[in-house]
Structure formats: structure tokens, C-alpha cells
PDB file of C-alpha atoms in Angstrom:
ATOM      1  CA  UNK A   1    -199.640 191.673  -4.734  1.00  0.00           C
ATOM      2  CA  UNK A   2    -196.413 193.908  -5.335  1.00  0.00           C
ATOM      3  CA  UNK A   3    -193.145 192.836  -4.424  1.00  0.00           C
ATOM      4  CA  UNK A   4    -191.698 194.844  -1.773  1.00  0.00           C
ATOM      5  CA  UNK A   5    -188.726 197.274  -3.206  1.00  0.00           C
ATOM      6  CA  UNK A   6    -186.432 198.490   0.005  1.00  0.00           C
ATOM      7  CA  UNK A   7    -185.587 201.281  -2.012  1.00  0.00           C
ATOM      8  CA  UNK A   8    -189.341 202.718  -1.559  1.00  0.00           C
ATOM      9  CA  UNK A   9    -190.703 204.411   1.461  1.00  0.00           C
ATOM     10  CA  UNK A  10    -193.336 202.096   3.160  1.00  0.00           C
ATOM     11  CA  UNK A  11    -196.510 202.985   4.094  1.00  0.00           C
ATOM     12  CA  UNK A  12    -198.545 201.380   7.152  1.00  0.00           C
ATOM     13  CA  UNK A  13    -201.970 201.769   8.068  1.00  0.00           C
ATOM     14  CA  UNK A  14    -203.261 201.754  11.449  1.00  0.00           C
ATOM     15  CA  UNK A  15    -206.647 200.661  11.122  1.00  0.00           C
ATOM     16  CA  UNK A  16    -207.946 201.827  14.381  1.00  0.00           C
ATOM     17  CA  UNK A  17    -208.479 198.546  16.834  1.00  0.00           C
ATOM     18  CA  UNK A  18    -206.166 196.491  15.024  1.00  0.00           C
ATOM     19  CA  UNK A  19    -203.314 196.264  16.909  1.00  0.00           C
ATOM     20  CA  UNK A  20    -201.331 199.275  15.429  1.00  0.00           C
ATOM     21  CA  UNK A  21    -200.077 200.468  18.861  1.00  0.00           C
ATOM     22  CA  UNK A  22    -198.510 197.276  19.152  1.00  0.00           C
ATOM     23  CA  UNK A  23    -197.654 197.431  15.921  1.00  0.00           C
ATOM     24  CA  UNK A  24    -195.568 200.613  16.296  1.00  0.00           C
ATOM     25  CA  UNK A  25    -193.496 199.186  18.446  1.00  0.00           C
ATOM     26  CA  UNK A  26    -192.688 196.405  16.416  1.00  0.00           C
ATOM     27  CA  UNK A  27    -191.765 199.180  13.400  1.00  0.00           C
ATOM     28  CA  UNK A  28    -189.449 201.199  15.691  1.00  0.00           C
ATOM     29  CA  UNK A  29    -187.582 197.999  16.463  1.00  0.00           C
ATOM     30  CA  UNK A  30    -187.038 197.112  12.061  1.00  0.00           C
ATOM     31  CA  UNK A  31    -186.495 200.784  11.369  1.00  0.00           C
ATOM     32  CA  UNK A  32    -183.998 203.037  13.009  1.00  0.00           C
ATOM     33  CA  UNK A  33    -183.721 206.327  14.710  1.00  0.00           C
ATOM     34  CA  UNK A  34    -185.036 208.394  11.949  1.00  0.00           C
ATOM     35  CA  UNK A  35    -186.645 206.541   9.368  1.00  0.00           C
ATOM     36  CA  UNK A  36    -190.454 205.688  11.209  1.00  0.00           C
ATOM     37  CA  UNK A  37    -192.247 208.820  10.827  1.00  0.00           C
ATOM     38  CA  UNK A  38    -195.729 208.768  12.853  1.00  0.00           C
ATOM     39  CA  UNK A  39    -198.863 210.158  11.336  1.00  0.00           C
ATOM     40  CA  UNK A  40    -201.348 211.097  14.263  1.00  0.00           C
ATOM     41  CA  UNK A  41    -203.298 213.907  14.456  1.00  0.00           C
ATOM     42  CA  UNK A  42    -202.389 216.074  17.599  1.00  0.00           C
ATOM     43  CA  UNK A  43    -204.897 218.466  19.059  1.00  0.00           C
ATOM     44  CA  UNK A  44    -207.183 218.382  16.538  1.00  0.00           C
ATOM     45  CA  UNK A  45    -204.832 218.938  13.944  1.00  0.00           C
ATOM     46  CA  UNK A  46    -204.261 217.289  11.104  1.00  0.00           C
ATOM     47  CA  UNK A  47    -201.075 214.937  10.508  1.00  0.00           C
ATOM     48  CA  UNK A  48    -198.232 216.721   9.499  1.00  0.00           C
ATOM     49  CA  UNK A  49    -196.757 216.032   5.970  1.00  0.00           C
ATOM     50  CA  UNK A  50    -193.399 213.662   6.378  1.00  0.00           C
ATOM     51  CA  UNK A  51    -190.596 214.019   3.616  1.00  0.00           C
ATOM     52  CA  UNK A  52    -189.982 210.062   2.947  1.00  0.00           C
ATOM     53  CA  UNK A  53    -187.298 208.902   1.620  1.00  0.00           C
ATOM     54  CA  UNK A  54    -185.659 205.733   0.289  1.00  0.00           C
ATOM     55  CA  UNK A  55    -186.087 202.979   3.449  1.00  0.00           C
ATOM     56  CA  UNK A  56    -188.019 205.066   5.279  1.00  0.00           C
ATOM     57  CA  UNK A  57    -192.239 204.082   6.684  1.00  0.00           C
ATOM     58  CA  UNK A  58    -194.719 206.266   8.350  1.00  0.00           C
ATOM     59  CA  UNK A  59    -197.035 204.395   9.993  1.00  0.00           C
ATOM     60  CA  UNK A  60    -200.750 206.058  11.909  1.00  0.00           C
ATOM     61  CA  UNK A  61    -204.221 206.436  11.145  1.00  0.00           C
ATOM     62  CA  UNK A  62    -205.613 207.911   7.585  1.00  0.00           C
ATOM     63  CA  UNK A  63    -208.922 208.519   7.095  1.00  0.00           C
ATOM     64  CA  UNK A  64    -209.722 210.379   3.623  1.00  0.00           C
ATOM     65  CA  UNK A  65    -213.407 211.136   4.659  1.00  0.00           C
ATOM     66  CA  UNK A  66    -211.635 213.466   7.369  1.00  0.00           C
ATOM     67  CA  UNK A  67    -209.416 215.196   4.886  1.00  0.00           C
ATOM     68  CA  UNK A  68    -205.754 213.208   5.504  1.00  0.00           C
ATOM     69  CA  UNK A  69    -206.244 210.292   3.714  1.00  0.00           C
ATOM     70  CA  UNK A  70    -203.451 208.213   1.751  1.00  0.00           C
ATOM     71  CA  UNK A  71    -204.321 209.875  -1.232  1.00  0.00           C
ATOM     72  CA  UNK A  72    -204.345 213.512   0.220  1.00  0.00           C
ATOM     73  CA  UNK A  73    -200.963 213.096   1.197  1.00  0.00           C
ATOM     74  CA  UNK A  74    -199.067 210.454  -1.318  1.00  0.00           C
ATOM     75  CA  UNK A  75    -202.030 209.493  -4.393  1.00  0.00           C
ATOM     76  CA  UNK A  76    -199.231 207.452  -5.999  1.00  0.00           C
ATOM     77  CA  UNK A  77    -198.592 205.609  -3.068  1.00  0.00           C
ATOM     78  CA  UNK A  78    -197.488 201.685  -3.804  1.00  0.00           C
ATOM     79  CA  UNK A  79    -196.131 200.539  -0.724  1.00  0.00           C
ATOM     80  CA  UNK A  80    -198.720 200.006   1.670  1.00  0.00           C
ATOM     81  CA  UNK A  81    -199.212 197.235   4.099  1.00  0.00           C
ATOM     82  CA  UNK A  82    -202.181 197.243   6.947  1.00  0.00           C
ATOM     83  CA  UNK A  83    -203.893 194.806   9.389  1.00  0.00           C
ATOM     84  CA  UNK A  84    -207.596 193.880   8.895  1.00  0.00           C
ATOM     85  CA  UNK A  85    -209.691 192.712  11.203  1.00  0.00           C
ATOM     86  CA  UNK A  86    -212.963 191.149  11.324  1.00  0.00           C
ATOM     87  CA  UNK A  87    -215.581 194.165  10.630  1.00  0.00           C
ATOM     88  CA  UNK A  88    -217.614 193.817  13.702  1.00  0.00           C
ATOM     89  CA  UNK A  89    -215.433 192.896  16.177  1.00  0.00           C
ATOM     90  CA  UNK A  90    -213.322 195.743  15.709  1.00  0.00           C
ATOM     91  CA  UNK A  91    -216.607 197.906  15.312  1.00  0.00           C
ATOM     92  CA  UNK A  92    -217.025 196.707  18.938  1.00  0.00           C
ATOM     93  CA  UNK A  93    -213.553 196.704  20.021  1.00  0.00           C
ATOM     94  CA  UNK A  94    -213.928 200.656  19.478  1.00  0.00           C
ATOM     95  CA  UNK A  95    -217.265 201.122  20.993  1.00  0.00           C
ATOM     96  CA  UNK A  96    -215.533 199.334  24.032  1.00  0.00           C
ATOM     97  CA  UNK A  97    -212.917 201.570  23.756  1.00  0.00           C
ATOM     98  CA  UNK A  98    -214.379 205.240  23.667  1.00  0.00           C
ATOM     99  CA  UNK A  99    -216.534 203.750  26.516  1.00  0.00           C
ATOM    100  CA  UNK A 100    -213.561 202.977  28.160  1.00  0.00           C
ATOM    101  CA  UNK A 101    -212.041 206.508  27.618  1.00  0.00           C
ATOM    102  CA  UNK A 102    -215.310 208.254  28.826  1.00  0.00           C
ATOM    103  CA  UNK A 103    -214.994 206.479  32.187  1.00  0.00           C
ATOM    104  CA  UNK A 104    -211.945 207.906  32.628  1.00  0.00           C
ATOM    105  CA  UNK A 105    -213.030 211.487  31.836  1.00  0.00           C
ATOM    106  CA  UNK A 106    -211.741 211.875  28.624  1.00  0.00           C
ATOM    107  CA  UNK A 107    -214.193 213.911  26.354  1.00  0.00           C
ATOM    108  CA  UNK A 108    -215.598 211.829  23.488  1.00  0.00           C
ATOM    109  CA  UNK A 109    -217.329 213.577  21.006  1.00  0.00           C
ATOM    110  CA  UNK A 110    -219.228 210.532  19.797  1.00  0.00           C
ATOM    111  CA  UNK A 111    -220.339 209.825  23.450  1.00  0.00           C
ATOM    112  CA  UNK A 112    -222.064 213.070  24.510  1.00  0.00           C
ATOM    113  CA  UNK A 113    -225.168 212.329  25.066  1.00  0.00           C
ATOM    114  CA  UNK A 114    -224.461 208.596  26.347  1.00  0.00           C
ATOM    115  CA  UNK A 115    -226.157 206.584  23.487  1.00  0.00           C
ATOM    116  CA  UNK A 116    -226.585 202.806  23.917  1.00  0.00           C
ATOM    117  CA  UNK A 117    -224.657 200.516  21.890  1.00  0.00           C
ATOM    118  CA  UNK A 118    -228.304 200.135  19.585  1.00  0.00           C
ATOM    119  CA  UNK A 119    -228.351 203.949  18.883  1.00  0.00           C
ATOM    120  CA  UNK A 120    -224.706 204.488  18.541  1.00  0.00           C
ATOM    121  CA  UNK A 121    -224.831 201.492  15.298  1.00  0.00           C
ATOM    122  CA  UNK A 122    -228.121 202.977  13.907  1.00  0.00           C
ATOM    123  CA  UNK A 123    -226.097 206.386  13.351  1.00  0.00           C
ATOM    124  CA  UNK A 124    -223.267 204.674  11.730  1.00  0.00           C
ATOM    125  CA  UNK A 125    -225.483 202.983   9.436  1.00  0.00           C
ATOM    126  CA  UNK A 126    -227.317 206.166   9.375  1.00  0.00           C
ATOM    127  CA  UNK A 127    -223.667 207.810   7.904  1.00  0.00           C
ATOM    128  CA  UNK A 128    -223.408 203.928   5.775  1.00  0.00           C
ATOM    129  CA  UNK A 129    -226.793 204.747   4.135  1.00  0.00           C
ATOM    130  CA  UNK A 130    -225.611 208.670   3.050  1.00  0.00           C
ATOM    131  CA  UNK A 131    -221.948 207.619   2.088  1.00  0.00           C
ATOM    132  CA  UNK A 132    -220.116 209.519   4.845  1.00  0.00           C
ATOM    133  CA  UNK A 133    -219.414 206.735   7.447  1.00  0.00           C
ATOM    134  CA  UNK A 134    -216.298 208.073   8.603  1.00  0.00           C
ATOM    135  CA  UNK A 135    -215.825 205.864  11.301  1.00  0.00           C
ATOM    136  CA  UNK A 136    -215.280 203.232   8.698  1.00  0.00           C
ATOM    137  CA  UNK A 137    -211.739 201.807   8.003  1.00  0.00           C
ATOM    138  CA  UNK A 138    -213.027 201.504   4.074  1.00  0.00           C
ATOM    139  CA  UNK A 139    -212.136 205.399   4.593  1.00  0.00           C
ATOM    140  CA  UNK A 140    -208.640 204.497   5.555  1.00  0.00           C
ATOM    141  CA  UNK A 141    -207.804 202.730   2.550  1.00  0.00           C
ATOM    142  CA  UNK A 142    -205.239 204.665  -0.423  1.00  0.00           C
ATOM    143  CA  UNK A 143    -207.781 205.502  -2.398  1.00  0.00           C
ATOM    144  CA  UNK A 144    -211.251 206.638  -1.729  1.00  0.00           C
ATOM    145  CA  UNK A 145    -214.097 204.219  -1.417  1.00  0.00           C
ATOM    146  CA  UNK A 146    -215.823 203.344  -4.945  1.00  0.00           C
ATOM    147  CA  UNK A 147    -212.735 204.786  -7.039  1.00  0.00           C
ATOM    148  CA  UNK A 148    -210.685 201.702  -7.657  1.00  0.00           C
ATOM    149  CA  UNK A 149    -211.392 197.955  -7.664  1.00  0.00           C
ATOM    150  CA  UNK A 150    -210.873 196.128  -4.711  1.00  0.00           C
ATOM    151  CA  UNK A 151    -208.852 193.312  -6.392  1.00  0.00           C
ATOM    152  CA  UNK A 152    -206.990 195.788  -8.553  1.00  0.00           C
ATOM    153  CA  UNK A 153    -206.579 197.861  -4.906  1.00  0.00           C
ATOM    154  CA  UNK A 154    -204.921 194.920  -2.934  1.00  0.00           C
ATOM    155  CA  UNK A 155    -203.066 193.814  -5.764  1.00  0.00           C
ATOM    156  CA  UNK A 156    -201.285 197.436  -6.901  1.00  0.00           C
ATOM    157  CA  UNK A 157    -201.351 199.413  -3.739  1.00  0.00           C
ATOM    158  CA  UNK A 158    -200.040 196.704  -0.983  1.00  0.00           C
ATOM    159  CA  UNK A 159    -197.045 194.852  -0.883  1.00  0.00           C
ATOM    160  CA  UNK A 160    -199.057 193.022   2.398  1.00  0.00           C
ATOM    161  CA  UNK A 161    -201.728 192.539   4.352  1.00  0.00           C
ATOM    162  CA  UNK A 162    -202.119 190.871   8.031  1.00  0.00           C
ATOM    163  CA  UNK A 163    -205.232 189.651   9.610  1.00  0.00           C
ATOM    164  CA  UNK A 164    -205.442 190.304  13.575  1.00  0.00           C
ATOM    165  CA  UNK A 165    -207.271 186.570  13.859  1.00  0.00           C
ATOM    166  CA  UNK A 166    -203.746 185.358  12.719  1.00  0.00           C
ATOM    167  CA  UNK A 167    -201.668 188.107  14.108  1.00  0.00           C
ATOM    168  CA  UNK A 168    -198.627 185.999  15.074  1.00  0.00           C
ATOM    169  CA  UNK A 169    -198.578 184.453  11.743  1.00  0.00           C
ATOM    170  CA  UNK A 170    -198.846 187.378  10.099  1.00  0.00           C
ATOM    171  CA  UNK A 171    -195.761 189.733  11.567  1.00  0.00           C
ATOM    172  CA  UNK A 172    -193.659 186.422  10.908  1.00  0.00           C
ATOM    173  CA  UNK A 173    -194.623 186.977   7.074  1.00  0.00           C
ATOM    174  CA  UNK A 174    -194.264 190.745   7.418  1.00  0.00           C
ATOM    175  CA  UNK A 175    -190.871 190.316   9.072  1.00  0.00           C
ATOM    176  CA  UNK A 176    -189.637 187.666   6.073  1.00  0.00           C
ATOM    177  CA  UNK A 177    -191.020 189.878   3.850  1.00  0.00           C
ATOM    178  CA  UNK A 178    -189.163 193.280   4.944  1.00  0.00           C
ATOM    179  CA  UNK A 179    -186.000 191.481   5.503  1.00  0.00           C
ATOM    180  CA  UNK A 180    -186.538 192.042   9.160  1.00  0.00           C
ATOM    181  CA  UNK A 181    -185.717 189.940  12.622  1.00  0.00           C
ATOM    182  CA  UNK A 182    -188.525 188.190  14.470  1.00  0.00           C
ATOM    183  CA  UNK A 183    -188.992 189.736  17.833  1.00  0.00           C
ATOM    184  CA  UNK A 184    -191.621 189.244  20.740  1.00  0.00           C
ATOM    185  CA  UNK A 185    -194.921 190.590  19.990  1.00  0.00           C
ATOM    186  CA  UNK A 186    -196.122 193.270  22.427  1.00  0.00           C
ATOM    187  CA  UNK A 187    -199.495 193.604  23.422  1.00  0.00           C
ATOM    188  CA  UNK A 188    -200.414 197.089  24.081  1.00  0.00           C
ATOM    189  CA  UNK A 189    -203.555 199.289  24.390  1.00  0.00           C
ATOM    190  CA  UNK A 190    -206.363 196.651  25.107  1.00  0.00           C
ATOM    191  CA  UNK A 191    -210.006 196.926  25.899  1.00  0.00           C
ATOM    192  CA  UNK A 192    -211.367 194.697  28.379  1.00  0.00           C
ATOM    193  CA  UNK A 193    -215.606 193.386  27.034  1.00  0.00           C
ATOM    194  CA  UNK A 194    -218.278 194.002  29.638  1.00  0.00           C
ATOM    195  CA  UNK A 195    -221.136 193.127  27.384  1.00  0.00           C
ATOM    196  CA  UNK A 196    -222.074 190.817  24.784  1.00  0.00           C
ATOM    197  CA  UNK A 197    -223.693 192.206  21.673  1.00  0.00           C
ATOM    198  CA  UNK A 198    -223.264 189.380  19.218  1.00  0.00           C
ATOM    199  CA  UNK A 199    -226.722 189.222  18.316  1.00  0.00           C
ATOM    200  CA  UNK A 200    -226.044 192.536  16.284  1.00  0.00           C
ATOM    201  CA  UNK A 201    -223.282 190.842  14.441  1.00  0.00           C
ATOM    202  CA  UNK A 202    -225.646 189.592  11.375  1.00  0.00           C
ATOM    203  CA  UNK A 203    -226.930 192.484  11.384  1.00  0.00           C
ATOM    204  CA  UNK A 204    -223.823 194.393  11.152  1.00  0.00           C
ATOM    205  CA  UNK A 205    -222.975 192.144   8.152  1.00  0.00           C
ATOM    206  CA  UNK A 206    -226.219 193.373   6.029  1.00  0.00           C
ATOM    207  CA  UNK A 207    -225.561 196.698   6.629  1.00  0.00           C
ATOM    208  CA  UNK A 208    -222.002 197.302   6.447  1.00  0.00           C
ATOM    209  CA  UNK A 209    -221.252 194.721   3.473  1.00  0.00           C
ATOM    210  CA  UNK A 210    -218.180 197.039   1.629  1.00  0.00           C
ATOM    211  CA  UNK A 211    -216.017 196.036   4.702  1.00  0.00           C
ATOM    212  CA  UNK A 212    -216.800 192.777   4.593  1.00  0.00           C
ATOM    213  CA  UNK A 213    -215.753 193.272   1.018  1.00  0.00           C
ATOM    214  CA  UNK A 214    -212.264 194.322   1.850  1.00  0.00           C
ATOM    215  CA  UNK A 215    -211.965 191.837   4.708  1.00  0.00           C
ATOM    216  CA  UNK A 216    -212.325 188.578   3.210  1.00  0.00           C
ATOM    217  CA  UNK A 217    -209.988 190.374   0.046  1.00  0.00           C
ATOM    218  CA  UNK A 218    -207.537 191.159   2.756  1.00  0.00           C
ATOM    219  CA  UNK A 219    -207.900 187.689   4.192  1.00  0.00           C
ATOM    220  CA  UNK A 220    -207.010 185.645   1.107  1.00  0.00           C
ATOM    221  CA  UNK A 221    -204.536 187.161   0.741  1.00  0.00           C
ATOM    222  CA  UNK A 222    -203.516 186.935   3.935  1.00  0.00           C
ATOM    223  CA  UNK A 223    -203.509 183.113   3.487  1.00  0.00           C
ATOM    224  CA  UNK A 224    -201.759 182.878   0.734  1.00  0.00           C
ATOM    225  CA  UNK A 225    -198.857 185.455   1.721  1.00  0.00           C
ATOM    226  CA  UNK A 226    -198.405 183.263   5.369  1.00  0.00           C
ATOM    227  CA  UNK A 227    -198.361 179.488   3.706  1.00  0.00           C
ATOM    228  CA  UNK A 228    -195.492 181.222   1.268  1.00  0.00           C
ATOM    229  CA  UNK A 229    -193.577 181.600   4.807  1.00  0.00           C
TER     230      UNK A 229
END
């Protein structure tokens, strides 16, 4: 992987469901007034273009299948660092989470006409099957899915990688990495489980395998980044 170069802007991906919420608030802690620039879309809208410069990181969600990915915005981008998580259970951490926002009376698009947990998978596989799963964080990467090696991908484009299963671990490393204090970890923005759908997880695996791709990629890496703490 790259060696992180302060004089670079830094660029962090909130994989939805991975802790990125949390996250923030660990970024706006290492990097002042100023220099974290958010990248959220707001009322449908799409993420505003941030000037970076030297020291600076904008951290929020990309998603190139929804026009403002990495690569619509920065294609030379270097600097990247994300946390991965394992495929499924952050496929059901979000299904637990629009579900969540529906009970409260939030409109969710994907939720209109109430599908069950077995319908809502069968359409993202559905999307899987045609190439235009948008839902999936293999969108969310710098470059789009298919157009770079993975290896060549981790290797060139991040300087690191964290792995929710080893979360703690992993902002230590982050923190060494950037030069950056340890602080407490918040834990913000979580989704209580009412139902158990493991038996799906196998199945998940079959049909979703170029996120398991990335994910055990990610977590190697991950390995070998926190036993170099």
C-alpha cells in the first residue's frame, strides 16, 4: 500500500453501515476547523465539489453508479482510506436501518411497497445479475467496478484500510499512521436487530462474490497494516 504523504489531501470513504458517522467525528477531532470537507448529498442533490488542498480530507459517501463517484470528482485520486465490513452483515445492517427509518415516517424509496427481507435481496441480486447494483459498496470504490485490479486497486489508491470486526484496532493504526492522537471511539448511529436472517448469509456469498472479493483484499491488509502498530 502507499505511504501516506501529509502534503496530499486525504480521501475517506464512508461505506454506508460501517461506522462512518462515528468515524466523522473522529476526523473532525485530527483535522481542524477548515480542513474536513463533508461529501453528502443534500436534498437529492448531488455532493458539492470541495477545493482540497495540501492537509486537507473530505470524508462521505461516493457511489459512481449514482453519478458522484471518486473518479467523477478526483480520477487521480491516491489517498484514500475506507472501512470494510463483512458483505452481509452490513447488507443487513442497512436493511435494518431503512426499516428503522420507515418506522419513523421517513420516506424510503426502496421501502414503498413494504417488501420482505426475501424480495428486497432477490432485487439486489436482480441489479447484481444486470451490473447496476447500486446499493453495492463495490460502487463506492475510486474507480469503477471491473476497470482496475483489485490488488493493483488497494495497493495504488489507499494509503489504508480498516475492518469494522477490528474497529478499535484499526483507528489505533489509522491514528499512527496520520500522525494523529488516540482518542475515545464514539459510537453513533446504530441499528438495533429484530430478526435473524443468517440462513441467507451463504447465499448472499454465491451471489454477491465481487464484495467478498474486496473484503478479504481489504482484510489482509488490514492485518498486516495493525501487527505493523
Amino acid at each position: 500500500m502507499l505511504v501516506y504523504d501529509p502534503t496530499r489531501p486525504l480521501v475517506s470513504l464512508h461505506l454506508p453501515k460501517t461506522g462512518g458517522t462515528s468515524f466523522r467525528q473522529v476526523l473532525q477531532t485530527w483535522f481542524p476547523e477548515g480542513t474536513l470537507h463533508l461529501h453528502y448529498s443534500l436534498n437529492g442533490q448531488r455532493p458539492e465539489r470541495h477545493d482540497l488542498k495540501a492537509g486537507d480530507c473530505v470524508h462521505g459517501h461516493f457511489n459512481g453508479a449514482r453519478g458522484f463517484g471518486v473518479w467523477h470528482y478526483d480520477p487521480e485520486a491516491r489517498q484514500c482510506i475506507a472501512f470494510f465490513r463483512e458483505p452481509f452483515d452490513l447488507f443487513l445492517s442497512y436493511w435494518f436501518f431503512i426499516r428503522k427509518q420507515q418506522a419513523l415516517g421517513h420516506p424510503v424509496k426502496d421501502l414503498e411497497d413494504d417488501p420482505s427481507f426475501e424480495v428486497w435481496l432477490l432485487r439486489r441480486a436482480a441489479d447484481q445479475a444486470e451490473g447496476h447494483n447500486s446499493h453495492s459498496f463495490v460502487w463506492q470504490m475510486p474507480v469503477a467496478p471491473g476497470t482496475e485490479d483489485l490488488d493493483r486497486l488497494l495497493d495504488e489508491r489507499f494509503v489504508f484500510v480498516g475492518i469494522m470486526e477490528r474497529y478499535e484496532e484499526s483507528v489505533t493504526a489509522l491514528a499512527r499512521l496520520l500522525g494523529r492522537p488516540l482518542i475515545d471511539l464514539p459510537h453513533v448511529n446504530t441499528t438495533e436487530r429484530d430478526s435473524d436472517f443468517n440462513a441467507w448469509r451463504r447465499i448472499y456469498e454465491r451471489w454477491f462474490p465481487d464484495e467478498y472479493d474486496i473484503y478479504e483484499k481489504a482484510r489482509a491488509r488490514n492485518a498486516a497494516l495493525i501487527a505493523g502498530i
